CSV table of C-alpha atoms in Angstrom, one decimal:
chain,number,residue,atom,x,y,z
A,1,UNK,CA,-106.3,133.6,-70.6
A,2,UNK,CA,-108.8,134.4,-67.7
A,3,UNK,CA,-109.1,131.8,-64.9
A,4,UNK,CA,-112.0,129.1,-65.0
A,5,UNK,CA,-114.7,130.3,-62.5
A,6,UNK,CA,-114.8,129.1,-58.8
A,7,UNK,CA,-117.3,126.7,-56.8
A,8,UNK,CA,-116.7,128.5,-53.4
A,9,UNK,CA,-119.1,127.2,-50.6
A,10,UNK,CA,-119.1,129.6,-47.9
A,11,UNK,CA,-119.6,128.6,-44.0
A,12,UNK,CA,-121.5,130.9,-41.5
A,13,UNK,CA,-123.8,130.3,-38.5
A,14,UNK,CA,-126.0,133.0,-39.0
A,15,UNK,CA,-127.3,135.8,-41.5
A,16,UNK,CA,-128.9,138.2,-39.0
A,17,UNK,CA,-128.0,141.5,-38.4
A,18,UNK,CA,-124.3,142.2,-38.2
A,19,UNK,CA,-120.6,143.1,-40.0
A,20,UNK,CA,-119.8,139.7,-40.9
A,21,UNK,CA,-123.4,138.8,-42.5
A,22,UNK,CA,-123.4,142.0,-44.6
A,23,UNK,CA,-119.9,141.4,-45.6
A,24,UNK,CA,-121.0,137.6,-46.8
A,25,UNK,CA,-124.2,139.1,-49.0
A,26,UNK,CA,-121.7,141.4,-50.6
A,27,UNK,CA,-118.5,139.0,-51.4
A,28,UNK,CA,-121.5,136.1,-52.5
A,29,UNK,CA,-122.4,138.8,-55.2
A,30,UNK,CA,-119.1,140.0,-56.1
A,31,UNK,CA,-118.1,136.6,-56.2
A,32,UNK,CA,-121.2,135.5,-58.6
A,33,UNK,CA,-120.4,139.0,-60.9
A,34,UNK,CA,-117.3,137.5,-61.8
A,35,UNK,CA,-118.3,134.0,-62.6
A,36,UNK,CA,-118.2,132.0,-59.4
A,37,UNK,CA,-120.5,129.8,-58.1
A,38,UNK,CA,-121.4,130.3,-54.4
A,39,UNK,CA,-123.0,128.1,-52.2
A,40,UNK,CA,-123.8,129.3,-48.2
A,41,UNK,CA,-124.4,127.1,-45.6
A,42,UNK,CA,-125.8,128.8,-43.1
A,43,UNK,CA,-128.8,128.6,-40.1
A,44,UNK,CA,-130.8,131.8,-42.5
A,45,UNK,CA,-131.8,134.7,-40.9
A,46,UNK,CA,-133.0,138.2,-42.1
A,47,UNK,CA,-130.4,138.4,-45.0
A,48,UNK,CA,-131.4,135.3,-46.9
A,49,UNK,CA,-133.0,137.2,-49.5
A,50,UNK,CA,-130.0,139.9,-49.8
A,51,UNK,CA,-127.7,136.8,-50.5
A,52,UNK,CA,-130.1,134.8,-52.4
A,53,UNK,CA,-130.3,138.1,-54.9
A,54,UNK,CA,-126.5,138.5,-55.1
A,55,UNK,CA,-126.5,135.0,-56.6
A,56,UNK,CA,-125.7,132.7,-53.3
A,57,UNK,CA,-127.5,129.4,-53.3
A,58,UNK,CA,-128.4,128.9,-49.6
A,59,UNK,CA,-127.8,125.1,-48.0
A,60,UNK,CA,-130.2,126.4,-44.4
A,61,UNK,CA,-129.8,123.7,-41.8
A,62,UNK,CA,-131.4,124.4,-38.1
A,63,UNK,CA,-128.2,124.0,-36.2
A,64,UNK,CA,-124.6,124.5,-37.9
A,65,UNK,CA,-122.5,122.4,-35.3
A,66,UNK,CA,-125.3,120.0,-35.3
A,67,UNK,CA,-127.4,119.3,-38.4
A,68,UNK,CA,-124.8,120.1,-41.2
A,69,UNK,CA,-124.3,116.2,-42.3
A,70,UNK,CA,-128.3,116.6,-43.4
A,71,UNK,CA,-126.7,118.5,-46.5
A,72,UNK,CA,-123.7,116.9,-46.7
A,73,UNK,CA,-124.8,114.9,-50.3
A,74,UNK,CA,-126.2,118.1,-51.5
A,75,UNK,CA,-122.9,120.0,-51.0
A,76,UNK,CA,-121.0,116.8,-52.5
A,77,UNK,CA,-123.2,117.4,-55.7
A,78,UNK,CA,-122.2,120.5,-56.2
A,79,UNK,CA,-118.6,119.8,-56.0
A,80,UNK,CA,-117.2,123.2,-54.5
A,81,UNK,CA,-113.6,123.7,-55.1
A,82,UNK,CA,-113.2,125.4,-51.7
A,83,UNK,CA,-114.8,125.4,-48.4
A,84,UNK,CA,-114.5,129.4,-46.6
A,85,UNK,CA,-115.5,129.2,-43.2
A,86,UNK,CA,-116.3,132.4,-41.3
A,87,UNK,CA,-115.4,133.0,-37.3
A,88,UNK,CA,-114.9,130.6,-35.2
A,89,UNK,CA,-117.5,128.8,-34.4
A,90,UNK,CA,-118.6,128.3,-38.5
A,91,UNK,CA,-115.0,127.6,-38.9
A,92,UNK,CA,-115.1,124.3,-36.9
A,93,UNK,CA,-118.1,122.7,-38.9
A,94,UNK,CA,-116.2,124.5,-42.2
A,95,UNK,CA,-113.3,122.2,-41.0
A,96,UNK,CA,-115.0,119.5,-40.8
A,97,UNK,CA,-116.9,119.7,-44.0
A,98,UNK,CA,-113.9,120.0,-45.8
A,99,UNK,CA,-112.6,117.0,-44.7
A,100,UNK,CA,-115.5,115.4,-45.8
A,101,UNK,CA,-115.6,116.5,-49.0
A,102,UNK,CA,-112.0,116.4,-49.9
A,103,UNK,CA,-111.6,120.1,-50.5
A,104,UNK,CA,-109.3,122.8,-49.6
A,105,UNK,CA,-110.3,124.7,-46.4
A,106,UNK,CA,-110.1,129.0,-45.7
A,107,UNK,CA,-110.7,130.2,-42.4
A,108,UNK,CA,-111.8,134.2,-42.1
A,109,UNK,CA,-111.5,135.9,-38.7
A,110,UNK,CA,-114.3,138.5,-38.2
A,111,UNK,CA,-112.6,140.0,-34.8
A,112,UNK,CA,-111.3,139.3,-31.9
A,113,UNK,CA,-110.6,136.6,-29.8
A,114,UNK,CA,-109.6,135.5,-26.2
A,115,UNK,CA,-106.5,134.3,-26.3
A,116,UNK,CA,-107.2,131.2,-23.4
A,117,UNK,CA,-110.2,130.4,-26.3
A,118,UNK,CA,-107.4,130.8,-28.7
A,119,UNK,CA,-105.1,127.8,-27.0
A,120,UNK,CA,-108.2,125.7,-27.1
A,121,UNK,CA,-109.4,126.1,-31.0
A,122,UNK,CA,-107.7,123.5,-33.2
A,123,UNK,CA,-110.0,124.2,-36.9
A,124,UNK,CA,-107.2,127.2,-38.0
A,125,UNK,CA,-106.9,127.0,-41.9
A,126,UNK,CA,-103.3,126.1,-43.4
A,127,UNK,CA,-103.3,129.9,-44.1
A,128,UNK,CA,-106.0,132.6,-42.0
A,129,UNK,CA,-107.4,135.4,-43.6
A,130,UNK,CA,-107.9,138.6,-41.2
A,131,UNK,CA,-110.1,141.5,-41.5
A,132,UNK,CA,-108.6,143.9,-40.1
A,133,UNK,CA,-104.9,144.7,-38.6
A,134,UNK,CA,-106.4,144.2,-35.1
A,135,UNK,CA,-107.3,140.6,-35.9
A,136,UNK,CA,-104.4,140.4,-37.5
A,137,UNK,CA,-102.4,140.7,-34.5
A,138,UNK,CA,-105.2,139.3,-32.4
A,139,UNK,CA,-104.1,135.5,-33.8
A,140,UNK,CA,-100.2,136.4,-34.7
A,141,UNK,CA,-98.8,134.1,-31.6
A,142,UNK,CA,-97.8,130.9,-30.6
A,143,UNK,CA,-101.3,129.9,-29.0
A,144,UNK,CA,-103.4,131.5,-32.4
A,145,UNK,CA,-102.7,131.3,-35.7
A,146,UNK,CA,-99.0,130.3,-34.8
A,147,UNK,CA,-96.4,130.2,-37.4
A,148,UNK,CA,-99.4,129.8,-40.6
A,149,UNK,CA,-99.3,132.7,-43.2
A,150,UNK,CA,-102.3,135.7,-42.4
A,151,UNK,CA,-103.6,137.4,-45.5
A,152,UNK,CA,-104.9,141.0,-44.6
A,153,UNK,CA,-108.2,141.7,-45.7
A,154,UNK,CA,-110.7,144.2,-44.9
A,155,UNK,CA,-114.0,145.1,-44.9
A,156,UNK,CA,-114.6,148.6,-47.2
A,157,UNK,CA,-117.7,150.6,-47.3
A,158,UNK,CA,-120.4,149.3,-49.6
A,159,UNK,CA,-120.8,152.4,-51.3
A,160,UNK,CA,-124.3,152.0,-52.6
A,161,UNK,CA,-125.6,151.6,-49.3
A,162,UNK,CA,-123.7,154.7,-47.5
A,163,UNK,CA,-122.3,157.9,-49.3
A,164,UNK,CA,-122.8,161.5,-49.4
A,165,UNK,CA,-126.7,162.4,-50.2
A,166,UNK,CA,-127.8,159.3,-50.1
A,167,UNK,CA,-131.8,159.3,-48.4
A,168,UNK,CA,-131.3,157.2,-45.4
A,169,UNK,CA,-134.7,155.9,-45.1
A,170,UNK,CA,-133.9,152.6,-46.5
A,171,UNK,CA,-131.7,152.3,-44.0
A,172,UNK,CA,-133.6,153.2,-41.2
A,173,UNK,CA,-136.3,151.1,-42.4
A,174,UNK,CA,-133.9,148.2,-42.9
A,175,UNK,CA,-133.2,148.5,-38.7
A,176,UNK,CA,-136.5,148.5,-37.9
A,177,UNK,CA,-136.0,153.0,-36.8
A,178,UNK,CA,-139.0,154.4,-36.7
A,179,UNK,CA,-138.9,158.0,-38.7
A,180,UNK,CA,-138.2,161.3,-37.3
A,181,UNK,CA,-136.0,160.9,-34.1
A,182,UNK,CA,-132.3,161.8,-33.7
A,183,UNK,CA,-129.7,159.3,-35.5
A,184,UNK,CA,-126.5,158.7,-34.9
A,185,UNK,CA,-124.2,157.0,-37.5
A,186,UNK,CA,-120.8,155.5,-36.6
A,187,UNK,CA,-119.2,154.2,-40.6
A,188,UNK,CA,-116.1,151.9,-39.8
């Protein structure tokens, strides 16, 4: 018997340019593909649309730390069954909006961290997800993510955007590169 689908409202500052905001446009439409609903609070930014088309229905406030209570009734309308904050600084309004709408609350680290920053940040999730073994063992201490459960994630390459043969002009267009020119390309 397959699961019933998801209400999953995902929490990030931004959607400019970046690892994190490419990562959110793809999970929004794998999450959609398989039935979810996904909501994304966010300040916009260049990626709206790429979100919007992967099935994401964008909650855009001017300030995340400041303005999110604005959409607070919206969000409650939609009744999301889990709030997913991502990085630090979307994780403390994600904390905070979970609290206020009575819903479970998953906090996503996207990279490193200080770790005097680390003694001072209180919005850790019961359990963190990491990307990547680095932030993995970024948070794995007593001032971090202390003694919670970290679920290893990790990024992958989004194959319709980067393989062998593809044209890159899409991409370079995408950056704003002008054609011609040298390129260099660095995939991690």
């Amino acid at each position: 018997m397959a699961e019933p689908p998801l209400r999953i409202l995902l929490v990030n500052r931004h959607l400019n340019i970046g690892g994190v905001e490419t990562y959110l446009c793809r999970l929004a439409a794998a999450l959609t593909a398989r039935g979810h609903h996904v909501g994304l609070l966010t300040e916009g930014g260049r990626y709206e649309k790429w979100a919007v088309e992967g099935g994401a229905k964008l909650f855009k406030v001017n300030s995340l730390a400041r303005d999110w209570p604005a959409v607070l009734e919206s969000l409650r309308a939609e009744n999301f069954d889990l709030v997913h904050a991502h990085n630090y600084n979307s994780a403390r309004v994600g904390r905070r909006i979970s609290a206020a709408l009575r819903r479970p609350y998953l906090m996503t680290v996207h990279g490193p961290r200080p770790r005097l920053k680390q003694l001072f940040f209180r919005d850790w999730s019961d359990e963190v997800v990491a990307m990547s073994e680095g932030d993995r063992d970024n948070i794995a201490w007593w001032g971090g993510a202390g003694r919670r459960p970290i679920a290893l994630s990790f990024y992958g390459i989004d194959t319709g955007r980067f393989r062998p043969g593809l044209d890159p002009a899409s991409q370079a267009a995408e950056s704003g590169l002008p054609p011609g020119g040298p390129r260099i390309v660095f995939v991690s």
